[in-house]
CSV table of C-alpha atoms in Angstrom, one decimal:
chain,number,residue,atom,x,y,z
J,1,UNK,CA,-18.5,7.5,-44.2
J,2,UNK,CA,-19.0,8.4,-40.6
J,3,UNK,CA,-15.4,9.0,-39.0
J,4,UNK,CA,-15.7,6.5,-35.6
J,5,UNK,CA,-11.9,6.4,-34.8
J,6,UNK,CA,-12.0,10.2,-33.8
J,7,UNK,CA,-10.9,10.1,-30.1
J,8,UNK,CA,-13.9,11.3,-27.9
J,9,UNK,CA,-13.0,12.0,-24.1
J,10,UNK,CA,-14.8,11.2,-21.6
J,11,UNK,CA,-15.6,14.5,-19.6
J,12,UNK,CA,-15.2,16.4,-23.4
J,13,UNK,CA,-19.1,16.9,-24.1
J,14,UNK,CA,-20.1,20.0,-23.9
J,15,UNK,CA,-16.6,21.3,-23.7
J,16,UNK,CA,-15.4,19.9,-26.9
J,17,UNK,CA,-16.3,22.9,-28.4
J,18,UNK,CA,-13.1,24.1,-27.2
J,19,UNK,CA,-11.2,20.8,-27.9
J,20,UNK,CA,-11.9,19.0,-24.7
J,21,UNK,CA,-10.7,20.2,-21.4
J,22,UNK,CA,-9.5,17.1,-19.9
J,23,UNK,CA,-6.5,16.8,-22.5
J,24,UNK,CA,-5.4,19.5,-23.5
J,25,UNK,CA,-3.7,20.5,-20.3
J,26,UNK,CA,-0.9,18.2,-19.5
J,27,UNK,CA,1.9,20.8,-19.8
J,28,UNK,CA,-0.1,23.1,-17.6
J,29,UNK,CA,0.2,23.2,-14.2
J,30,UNK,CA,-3.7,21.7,-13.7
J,31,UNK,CA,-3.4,18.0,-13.0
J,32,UNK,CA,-4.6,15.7,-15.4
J,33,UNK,CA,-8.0,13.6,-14.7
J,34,UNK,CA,-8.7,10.3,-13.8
J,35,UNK,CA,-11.8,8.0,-13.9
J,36,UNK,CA,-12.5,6.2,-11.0
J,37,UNK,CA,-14.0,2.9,-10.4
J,38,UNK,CA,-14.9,0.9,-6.9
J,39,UNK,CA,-16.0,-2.7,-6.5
J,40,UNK,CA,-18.1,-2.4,-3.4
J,41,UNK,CA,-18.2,-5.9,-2.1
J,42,UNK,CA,-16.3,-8.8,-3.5
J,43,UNK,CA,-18.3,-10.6,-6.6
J,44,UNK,CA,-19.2,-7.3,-7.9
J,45,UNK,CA,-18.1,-5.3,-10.9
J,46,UNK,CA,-16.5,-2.3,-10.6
J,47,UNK,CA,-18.4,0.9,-11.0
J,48,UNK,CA,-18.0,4.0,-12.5
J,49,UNK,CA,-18.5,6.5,-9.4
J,50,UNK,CA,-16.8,9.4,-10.7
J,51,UNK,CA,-13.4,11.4,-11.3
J,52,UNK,CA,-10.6,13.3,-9.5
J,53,UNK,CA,-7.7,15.0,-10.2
J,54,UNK,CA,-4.2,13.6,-9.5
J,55,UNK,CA,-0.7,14.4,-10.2
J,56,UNK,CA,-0.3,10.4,-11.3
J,57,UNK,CA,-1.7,6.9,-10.6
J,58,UNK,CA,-0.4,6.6,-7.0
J,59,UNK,CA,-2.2,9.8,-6.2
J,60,UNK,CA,-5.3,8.6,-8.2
J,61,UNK,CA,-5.9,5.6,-6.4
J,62,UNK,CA,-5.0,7.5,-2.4
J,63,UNK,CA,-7.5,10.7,-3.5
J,64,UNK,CA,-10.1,8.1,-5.1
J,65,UNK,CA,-9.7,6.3,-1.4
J,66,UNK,CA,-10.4,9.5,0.8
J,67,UNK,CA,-13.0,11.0,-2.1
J,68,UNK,CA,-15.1,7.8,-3.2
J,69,UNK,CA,-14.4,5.3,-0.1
J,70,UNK,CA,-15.0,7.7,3.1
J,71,UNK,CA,-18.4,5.9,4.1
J,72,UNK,CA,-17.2,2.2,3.4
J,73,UNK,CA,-18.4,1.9,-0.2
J,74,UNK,CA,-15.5,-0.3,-1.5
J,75,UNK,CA,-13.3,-3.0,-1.1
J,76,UNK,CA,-11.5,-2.2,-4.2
J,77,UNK,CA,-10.4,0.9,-6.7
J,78,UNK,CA,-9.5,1.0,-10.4
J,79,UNK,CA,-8.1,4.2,-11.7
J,80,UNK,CA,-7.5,5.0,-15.3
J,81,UNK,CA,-6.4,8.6,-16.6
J,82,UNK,CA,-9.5,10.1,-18.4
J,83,UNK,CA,-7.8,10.6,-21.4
J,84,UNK,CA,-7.5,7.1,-22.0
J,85,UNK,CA,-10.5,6.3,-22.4
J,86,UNK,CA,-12.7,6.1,-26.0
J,87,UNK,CA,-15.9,7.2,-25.7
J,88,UNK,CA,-18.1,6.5,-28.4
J,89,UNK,CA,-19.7,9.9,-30.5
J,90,UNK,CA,-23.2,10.7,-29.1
J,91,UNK,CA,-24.3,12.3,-32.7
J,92,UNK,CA,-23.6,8.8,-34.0
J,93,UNK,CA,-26.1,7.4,-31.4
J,94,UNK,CA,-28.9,7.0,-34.1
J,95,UNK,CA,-26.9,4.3,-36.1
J,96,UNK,CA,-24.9,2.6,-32.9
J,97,UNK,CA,-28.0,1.7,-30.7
J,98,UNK,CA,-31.8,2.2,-32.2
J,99,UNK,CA,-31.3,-0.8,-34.3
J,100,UNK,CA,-31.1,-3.1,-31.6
J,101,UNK,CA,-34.2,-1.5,-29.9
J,102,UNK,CA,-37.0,-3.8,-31.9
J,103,UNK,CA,-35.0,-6.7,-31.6
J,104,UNK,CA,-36.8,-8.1,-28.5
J,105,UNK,CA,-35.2,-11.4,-29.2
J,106,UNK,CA,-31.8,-10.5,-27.8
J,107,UNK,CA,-33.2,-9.9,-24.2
J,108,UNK,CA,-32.8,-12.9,-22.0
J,109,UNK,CA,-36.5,-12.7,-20.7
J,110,UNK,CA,-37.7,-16.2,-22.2
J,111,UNK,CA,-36.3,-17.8,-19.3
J,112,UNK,CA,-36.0,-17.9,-15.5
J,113,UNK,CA,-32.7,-16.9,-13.9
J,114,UNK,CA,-31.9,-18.8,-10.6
J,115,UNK,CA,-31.6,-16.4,-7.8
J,116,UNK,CA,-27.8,-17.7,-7.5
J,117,UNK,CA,-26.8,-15.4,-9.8
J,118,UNK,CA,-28.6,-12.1,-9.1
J,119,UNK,CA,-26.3,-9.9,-10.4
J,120,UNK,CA,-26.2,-10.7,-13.7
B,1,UNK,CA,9.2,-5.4,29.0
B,2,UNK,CA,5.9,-5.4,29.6
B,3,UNK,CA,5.7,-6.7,33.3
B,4,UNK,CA,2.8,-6.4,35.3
B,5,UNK,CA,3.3,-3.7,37.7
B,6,UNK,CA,0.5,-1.2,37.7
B,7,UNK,CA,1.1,2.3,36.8
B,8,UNK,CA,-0.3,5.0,39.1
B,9,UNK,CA,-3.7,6.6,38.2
B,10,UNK,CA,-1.7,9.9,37.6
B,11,UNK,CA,1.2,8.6,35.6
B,12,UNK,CA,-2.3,7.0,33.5
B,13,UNK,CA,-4.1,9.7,33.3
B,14,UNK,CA,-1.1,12.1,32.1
B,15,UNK,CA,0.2,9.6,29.6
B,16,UNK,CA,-3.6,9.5,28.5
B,17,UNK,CA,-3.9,13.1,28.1
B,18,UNK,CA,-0.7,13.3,26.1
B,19,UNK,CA,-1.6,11.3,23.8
B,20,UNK,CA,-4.9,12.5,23.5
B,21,UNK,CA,-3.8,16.5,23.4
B,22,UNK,CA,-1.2,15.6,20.9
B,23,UNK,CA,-3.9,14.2,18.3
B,24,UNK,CA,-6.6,16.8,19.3
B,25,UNK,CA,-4.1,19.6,18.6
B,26,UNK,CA,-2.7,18.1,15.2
B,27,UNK,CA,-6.4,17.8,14.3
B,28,UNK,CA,-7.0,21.0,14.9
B,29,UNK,CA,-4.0,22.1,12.7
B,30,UNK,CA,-5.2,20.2,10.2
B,31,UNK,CA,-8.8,21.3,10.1
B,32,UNK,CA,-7.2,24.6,9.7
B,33,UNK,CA,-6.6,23.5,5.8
B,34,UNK,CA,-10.3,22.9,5.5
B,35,UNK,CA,-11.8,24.7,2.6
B,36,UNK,CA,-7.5,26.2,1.7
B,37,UNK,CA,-6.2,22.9,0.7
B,38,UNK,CA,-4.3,23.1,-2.6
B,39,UNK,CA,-6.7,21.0,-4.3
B,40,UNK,CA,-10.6,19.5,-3.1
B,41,UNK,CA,-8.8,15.9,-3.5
B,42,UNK,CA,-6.0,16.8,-0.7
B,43,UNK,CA,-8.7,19.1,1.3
B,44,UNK,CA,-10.7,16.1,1.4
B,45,UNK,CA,-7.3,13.8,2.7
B,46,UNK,CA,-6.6,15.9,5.4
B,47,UNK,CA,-9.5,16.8,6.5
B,48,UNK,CA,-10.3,12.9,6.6
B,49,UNK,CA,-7.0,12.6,8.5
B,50,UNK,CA,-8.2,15.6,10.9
B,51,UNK,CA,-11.4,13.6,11.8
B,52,UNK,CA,-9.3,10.4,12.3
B,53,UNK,CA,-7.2,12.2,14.8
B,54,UNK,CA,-10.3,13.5,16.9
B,55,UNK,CA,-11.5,10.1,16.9
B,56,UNK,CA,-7.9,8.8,18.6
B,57,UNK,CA,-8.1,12.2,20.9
B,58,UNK,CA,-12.1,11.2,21.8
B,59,UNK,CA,-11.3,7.6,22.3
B,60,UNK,CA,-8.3,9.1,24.9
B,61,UNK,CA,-10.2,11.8,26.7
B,62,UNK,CA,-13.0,9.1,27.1
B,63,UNK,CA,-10.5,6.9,29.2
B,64,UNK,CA,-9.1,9.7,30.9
B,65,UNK,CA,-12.2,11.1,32.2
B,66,UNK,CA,-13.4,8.0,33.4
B,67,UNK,CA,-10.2,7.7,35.8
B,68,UNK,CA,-10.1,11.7,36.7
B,69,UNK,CA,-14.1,11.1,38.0
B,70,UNK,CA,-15.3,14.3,39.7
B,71,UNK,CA,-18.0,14.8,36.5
B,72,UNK,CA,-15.0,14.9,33.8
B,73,UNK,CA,-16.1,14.9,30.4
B,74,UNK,CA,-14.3,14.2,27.2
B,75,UNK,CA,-15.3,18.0,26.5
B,76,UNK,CA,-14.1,19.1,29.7
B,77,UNK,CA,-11.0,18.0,29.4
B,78,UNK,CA,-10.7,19.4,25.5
B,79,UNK,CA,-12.5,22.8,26.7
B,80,UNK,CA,-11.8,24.0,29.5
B,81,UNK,CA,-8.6,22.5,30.3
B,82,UNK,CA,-5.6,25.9,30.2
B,83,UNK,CA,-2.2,26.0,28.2
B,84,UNK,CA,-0.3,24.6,30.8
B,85,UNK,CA,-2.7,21.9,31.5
B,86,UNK,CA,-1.9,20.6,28.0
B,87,UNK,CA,0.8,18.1,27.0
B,88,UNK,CA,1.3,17.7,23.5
B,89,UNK,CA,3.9,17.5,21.4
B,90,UNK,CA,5.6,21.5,20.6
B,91,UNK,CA,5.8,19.9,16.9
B,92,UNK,CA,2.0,19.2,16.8
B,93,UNK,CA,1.5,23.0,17.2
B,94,UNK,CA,3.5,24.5,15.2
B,95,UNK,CA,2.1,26.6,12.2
B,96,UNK,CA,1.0,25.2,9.0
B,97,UNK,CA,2.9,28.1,7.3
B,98,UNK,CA,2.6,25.7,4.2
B,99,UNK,CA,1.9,22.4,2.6
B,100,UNK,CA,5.6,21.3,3.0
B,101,UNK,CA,5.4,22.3,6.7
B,102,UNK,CA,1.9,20.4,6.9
B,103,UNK,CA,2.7,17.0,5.4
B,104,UNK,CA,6.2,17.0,7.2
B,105,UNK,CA,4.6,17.7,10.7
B,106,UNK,CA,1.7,14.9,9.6
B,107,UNK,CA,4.4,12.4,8.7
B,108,UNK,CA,6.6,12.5,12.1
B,109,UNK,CA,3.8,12.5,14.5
B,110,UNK,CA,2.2,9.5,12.6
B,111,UNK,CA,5.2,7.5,12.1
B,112,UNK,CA,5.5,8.4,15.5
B,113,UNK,CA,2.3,7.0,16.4
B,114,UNK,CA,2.0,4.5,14.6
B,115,UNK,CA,5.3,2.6,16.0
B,116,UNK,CA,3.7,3.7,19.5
B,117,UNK,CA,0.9,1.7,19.0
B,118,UNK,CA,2.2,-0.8,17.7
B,119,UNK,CA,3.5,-1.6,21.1
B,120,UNK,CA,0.1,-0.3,23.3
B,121,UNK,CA,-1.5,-3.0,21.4
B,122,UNK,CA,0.2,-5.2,23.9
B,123,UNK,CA,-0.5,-3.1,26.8
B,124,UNK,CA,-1.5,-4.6,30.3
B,125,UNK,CA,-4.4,-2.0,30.2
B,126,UNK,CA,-7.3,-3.7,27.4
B,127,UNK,CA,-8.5,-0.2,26.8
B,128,UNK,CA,-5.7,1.2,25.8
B,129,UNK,CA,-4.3,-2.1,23.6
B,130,UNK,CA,-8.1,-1.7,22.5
B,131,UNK,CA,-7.4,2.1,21.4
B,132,UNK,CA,-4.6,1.6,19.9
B,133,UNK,CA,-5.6,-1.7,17.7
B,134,UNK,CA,-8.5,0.1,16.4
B,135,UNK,CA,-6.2,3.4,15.4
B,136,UNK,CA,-3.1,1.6,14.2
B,137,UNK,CA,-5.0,1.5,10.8
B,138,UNK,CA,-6.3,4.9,10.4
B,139,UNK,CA,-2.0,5.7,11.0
B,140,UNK,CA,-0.9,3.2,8.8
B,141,UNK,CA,-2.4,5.7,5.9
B,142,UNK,CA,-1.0,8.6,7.8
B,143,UNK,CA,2.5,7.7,7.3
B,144,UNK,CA,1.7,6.7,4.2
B,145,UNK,CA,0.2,9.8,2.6
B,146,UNK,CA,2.3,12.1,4.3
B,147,UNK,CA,5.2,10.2,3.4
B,148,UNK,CA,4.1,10.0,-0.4
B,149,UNK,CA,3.6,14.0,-0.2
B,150,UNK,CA,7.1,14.6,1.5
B,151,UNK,CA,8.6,12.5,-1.0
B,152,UNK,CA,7.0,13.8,-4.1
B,153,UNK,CA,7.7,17.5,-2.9
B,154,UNK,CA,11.3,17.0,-2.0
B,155,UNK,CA,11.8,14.7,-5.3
B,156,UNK,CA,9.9,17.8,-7.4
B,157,UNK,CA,10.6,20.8,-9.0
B,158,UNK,CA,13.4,23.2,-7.5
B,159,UNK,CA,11.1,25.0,-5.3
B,160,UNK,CA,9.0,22.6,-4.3
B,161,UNK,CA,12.3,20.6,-3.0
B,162,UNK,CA,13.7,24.2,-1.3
B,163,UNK,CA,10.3,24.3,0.7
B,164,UNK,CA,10.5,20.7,1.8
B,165,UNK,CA,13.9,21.3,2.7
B,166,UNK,CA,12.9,24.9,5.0
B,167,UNK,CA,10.3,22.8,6.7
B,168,UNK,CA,12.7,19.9,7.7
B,169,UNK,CA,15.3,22.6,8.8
B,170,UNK,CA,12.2,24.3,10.8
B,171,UNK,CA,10.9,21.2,12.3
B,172,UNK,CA,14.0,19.3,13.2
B,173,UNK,CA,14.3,21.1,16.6
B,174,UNK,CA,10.8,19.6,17.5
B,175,UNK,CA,11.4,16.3,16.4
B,176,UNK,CA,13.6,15.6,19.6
B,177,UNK,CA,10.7,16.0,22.3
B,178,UNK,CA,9.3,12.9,21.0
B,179,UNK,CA,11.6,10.5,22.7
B,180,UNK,CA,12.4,12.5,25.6
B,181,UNK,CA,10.5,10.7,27.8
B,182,UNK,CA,8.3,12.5,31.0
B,183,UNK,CA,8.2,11.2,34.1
B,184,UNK,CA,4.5,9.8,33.0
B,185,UNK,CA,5.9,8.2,30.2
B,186,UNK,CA,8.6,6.2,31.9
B,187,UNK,CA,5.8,5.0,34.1
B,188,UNK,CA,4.2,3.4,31.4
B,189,UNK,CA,7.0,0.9,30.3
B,190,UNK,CA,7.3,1.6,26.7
B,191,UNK,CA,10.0,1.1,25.1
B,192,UNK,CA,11.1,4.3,23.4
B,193,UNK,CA,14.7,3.6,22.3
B,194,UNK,CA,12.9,0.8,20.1
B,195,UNK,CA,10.6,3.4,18.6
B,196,UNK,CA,12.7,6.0,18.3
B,197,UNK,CA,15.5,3.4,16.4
B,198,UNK,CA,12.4,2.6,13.8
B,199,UNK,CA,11.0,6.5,14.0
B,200,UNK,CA,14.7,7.1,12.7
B,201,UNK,CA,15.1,4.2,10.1
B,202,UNK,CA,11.3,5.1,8.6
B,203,UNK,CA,12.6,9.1,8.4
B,204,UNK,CA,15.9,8.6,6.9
B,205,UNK,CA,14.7,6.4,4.1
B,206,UNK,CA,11.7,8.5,3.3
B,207,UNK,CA,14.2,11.6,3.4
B,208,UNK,CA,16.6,9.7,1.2
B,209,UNK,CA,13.8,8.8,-1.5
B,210,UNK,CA,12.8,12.6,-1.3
B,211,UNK,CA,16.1,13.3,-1.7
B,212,UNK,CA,16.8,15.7,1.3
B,213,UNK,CA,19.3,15.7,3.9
B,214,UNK,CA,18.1,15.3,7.4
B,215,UNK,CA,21.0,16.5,10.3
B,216,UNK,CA,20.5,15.2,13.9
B,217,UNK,CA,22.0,17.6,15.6
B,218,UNK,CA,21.5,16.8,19.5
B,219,UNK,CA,19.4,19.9,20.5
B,220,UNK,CA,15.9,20.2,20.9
B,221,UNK,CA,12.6,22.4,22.1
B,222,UNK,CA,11.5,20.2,25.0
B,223,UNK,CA,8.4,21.0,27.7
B,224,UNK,CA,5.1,20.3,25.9
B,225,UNK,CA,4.9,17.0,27.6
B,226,UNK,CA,4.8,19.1,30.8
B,227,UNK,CA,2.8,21.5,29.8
B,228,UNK,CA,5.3,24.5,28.9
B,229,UNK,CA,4.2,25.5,24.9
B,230,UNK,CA,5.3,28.0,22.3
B,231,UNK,CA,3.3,31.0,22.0
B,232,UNK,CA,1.7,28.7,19.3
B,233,UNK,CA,-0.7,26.6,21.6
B,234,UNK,CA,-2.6,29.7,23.2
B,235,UNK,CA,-3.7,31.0,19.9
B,236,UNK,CA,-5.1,27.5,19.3
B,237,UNK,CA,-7.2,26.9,22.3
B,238,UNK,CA,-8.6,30.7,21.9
B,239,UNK,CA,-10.5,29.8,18.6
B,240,UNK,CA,-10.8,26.5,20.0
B,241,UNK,CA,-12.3,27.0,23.2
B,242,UNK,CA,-14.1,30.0,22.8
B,243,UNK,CA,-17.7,29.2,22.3
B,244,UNK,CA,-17.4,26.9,24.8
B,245,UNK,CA,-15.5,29.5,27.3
B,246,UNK,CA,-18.4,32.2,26.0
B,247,UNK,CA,-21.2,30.1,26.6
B,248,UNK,CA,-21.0,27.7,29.5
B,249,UNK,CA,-22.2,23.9,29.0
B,250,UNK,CA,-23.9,25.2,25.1
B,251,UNK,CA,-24.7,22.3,23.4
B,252,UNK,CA,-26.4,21.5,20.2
């Protein structure tokens, strides 16, 4: 049985080799990383747009404000410390998402959408 | 408080220019981090906060030169304009020696600021209310990351506390210059025992959070408003001014 609670990091792939960067460091002096995400206008979802570093979540959200927002992108910021997110496996890609790729019937394209709700 | 006599051109212009030097010459301190910040995120803060100042010190020149006449140019005025022809603030060119230094300097001068135009947003003169509404903002998140950054170093580790603490006994000399007000200044009916009395409240309960003792002792450095500097400012409008000084009227 393929193991899916193993805890995957975001930012690990590629360095996971040497046990994930992003995690392994909170007694060291490096500050830990944080995922950051931006509504740009109001009605929208907020976006992944990247990470920082930042000594906690106060820090995360002022750094994410003069990194992410210089050139008016948002009108809101989510932070979340890297480390808690659960990223899924990529070698277990295969099993987790082909099988929906030949079940056409699950894409809403059968009908119209009214142009109300655009981003959908 | 705010009647409506009119202020002379000169006691304008001056004020204006104070102003004005004091956020150019912070700027440039600031910009002095760029690319040496501890980390890109705080490079990236300051250097933001460095631009928002030399938008304030544009917006001020502007104004300034438009009074002065006689072909005065916002550049003029921040080129080719001498040490004593400056009038900022002694504490906005002092040395950034270090981050604890930096953010300290960063959050008296915006608190300072920021309580100033509070009150030129009411000024009798709608470019300067007009200035000041549309920087009130930009020092709103001045106090407030220098603040964070004074507090979190002074409420840190042992050394990071000791540095905080060097910088507040460095800088505490210069702090008193802000309310001494210049003949210019008094011209311009503000009322500075009302900012100083919220200058003062806003310090002392940042300080307290960050956990350091802040003494008022009753001297300070005074003459930058008048255009007497520590040996500080000279160095500053060298590297400044030169290309400018070396070739005349270059542009881009």
């Amino acid at each position: 049985m393929k193991n899916f609670i193993t805890k995957h990091f975001y930012g690990d792939y590629g360095e996971i080799e040497e046990g994930g960067v992003s995690n392994k460091n909170e007694q060291n002096i490096a500050w830990p990383l944080w995922e950051v995400f931006i509504r740009s206008k109001q009605g929208l979802d907020h976006k992944h747009v990247g990470s920082l570093h930042a000594a906690d979540a106060q820090m995360a959200i002022e750094n994410a404000r003069d990194v992410y927002t210089r050139r008016l992108e948002g009108v809101s910021i989510w932070v979340v410390e890297s480390k808690n997110i659960t990223a899924s496996n990529p070698e277990e890609a295969g099993e987790l998402f082909e099988p929906a790729e030949n079940k056409i019937y699950r894409h809403p394209t059968f009908y119209k959408l009214p142009k109300e709700v655009d981003h959908m | 408080m705010a009647s409506t006599t009119t202020v002379s051109k000169e006691d304008k212009i001056n004020y204006l220019l104070y102003i004005a030097d004091t956020a150019l010459i912070l700027s440039h301190r600031n910009s002095e981090w760029c690319g040496h910040a501890p980390v890109l995120e705080q490079d990236i803060a300051l250097t933001n906060i460095a631009l928002d100042l030399l938008g304030q010190a544009r917006n001020f020149y502007q104004y300034a030169a438009e009074l002065i006449g006689n072909n005065a140019t916002e550049d003029s005025l921040a080129y080719l304009r001498l040490e004593h022809e400056y009038k900022n603030l002694l504490l906005a060119e002092q040395p950034n020696e270090d981050w604890a230094y930096t953010v300290l300097r960063q959050f008296y001068i915006s608190t300072f600021l920021f309580y100033l135009y509070q009150q030129l947003q009411q000024n009798e003169d709608e470019q300067v209310a007009a200035i000041a509404a549309k920087s009130i903002k930009e020092v709103a998140y001045h106090v407030r990351w220098s603040g964070e950054w004074v507090i979190r170093l002074g409420d840190g580790t042992k050394e990071s506390n000791q540095r905080m603490q060097q910088a507040l006994d460095f800088l505490k000399d210069y702090t008193g210059e802000v309310f001494i007000a210049a003949n210019y200044e008094q011209a311009m009916q503000i009322d500075m025992a009302t900012i100083q009395k919220k200058w003062e409240e806003k310090v002392a309960a940042v300080l307290n959070e960050a956990m350091l003792s802040f003494s008022t002792n009753n001297f300070s450095h005074t003459g930058g408003k008048t255009g007497k500097h520590t040996e500080h400012l000279g160095y500053i409008l060298t590297e400044m001014q030169y290309l400018q000084r070396t070739y005349p009227n270059a542009t881009w």
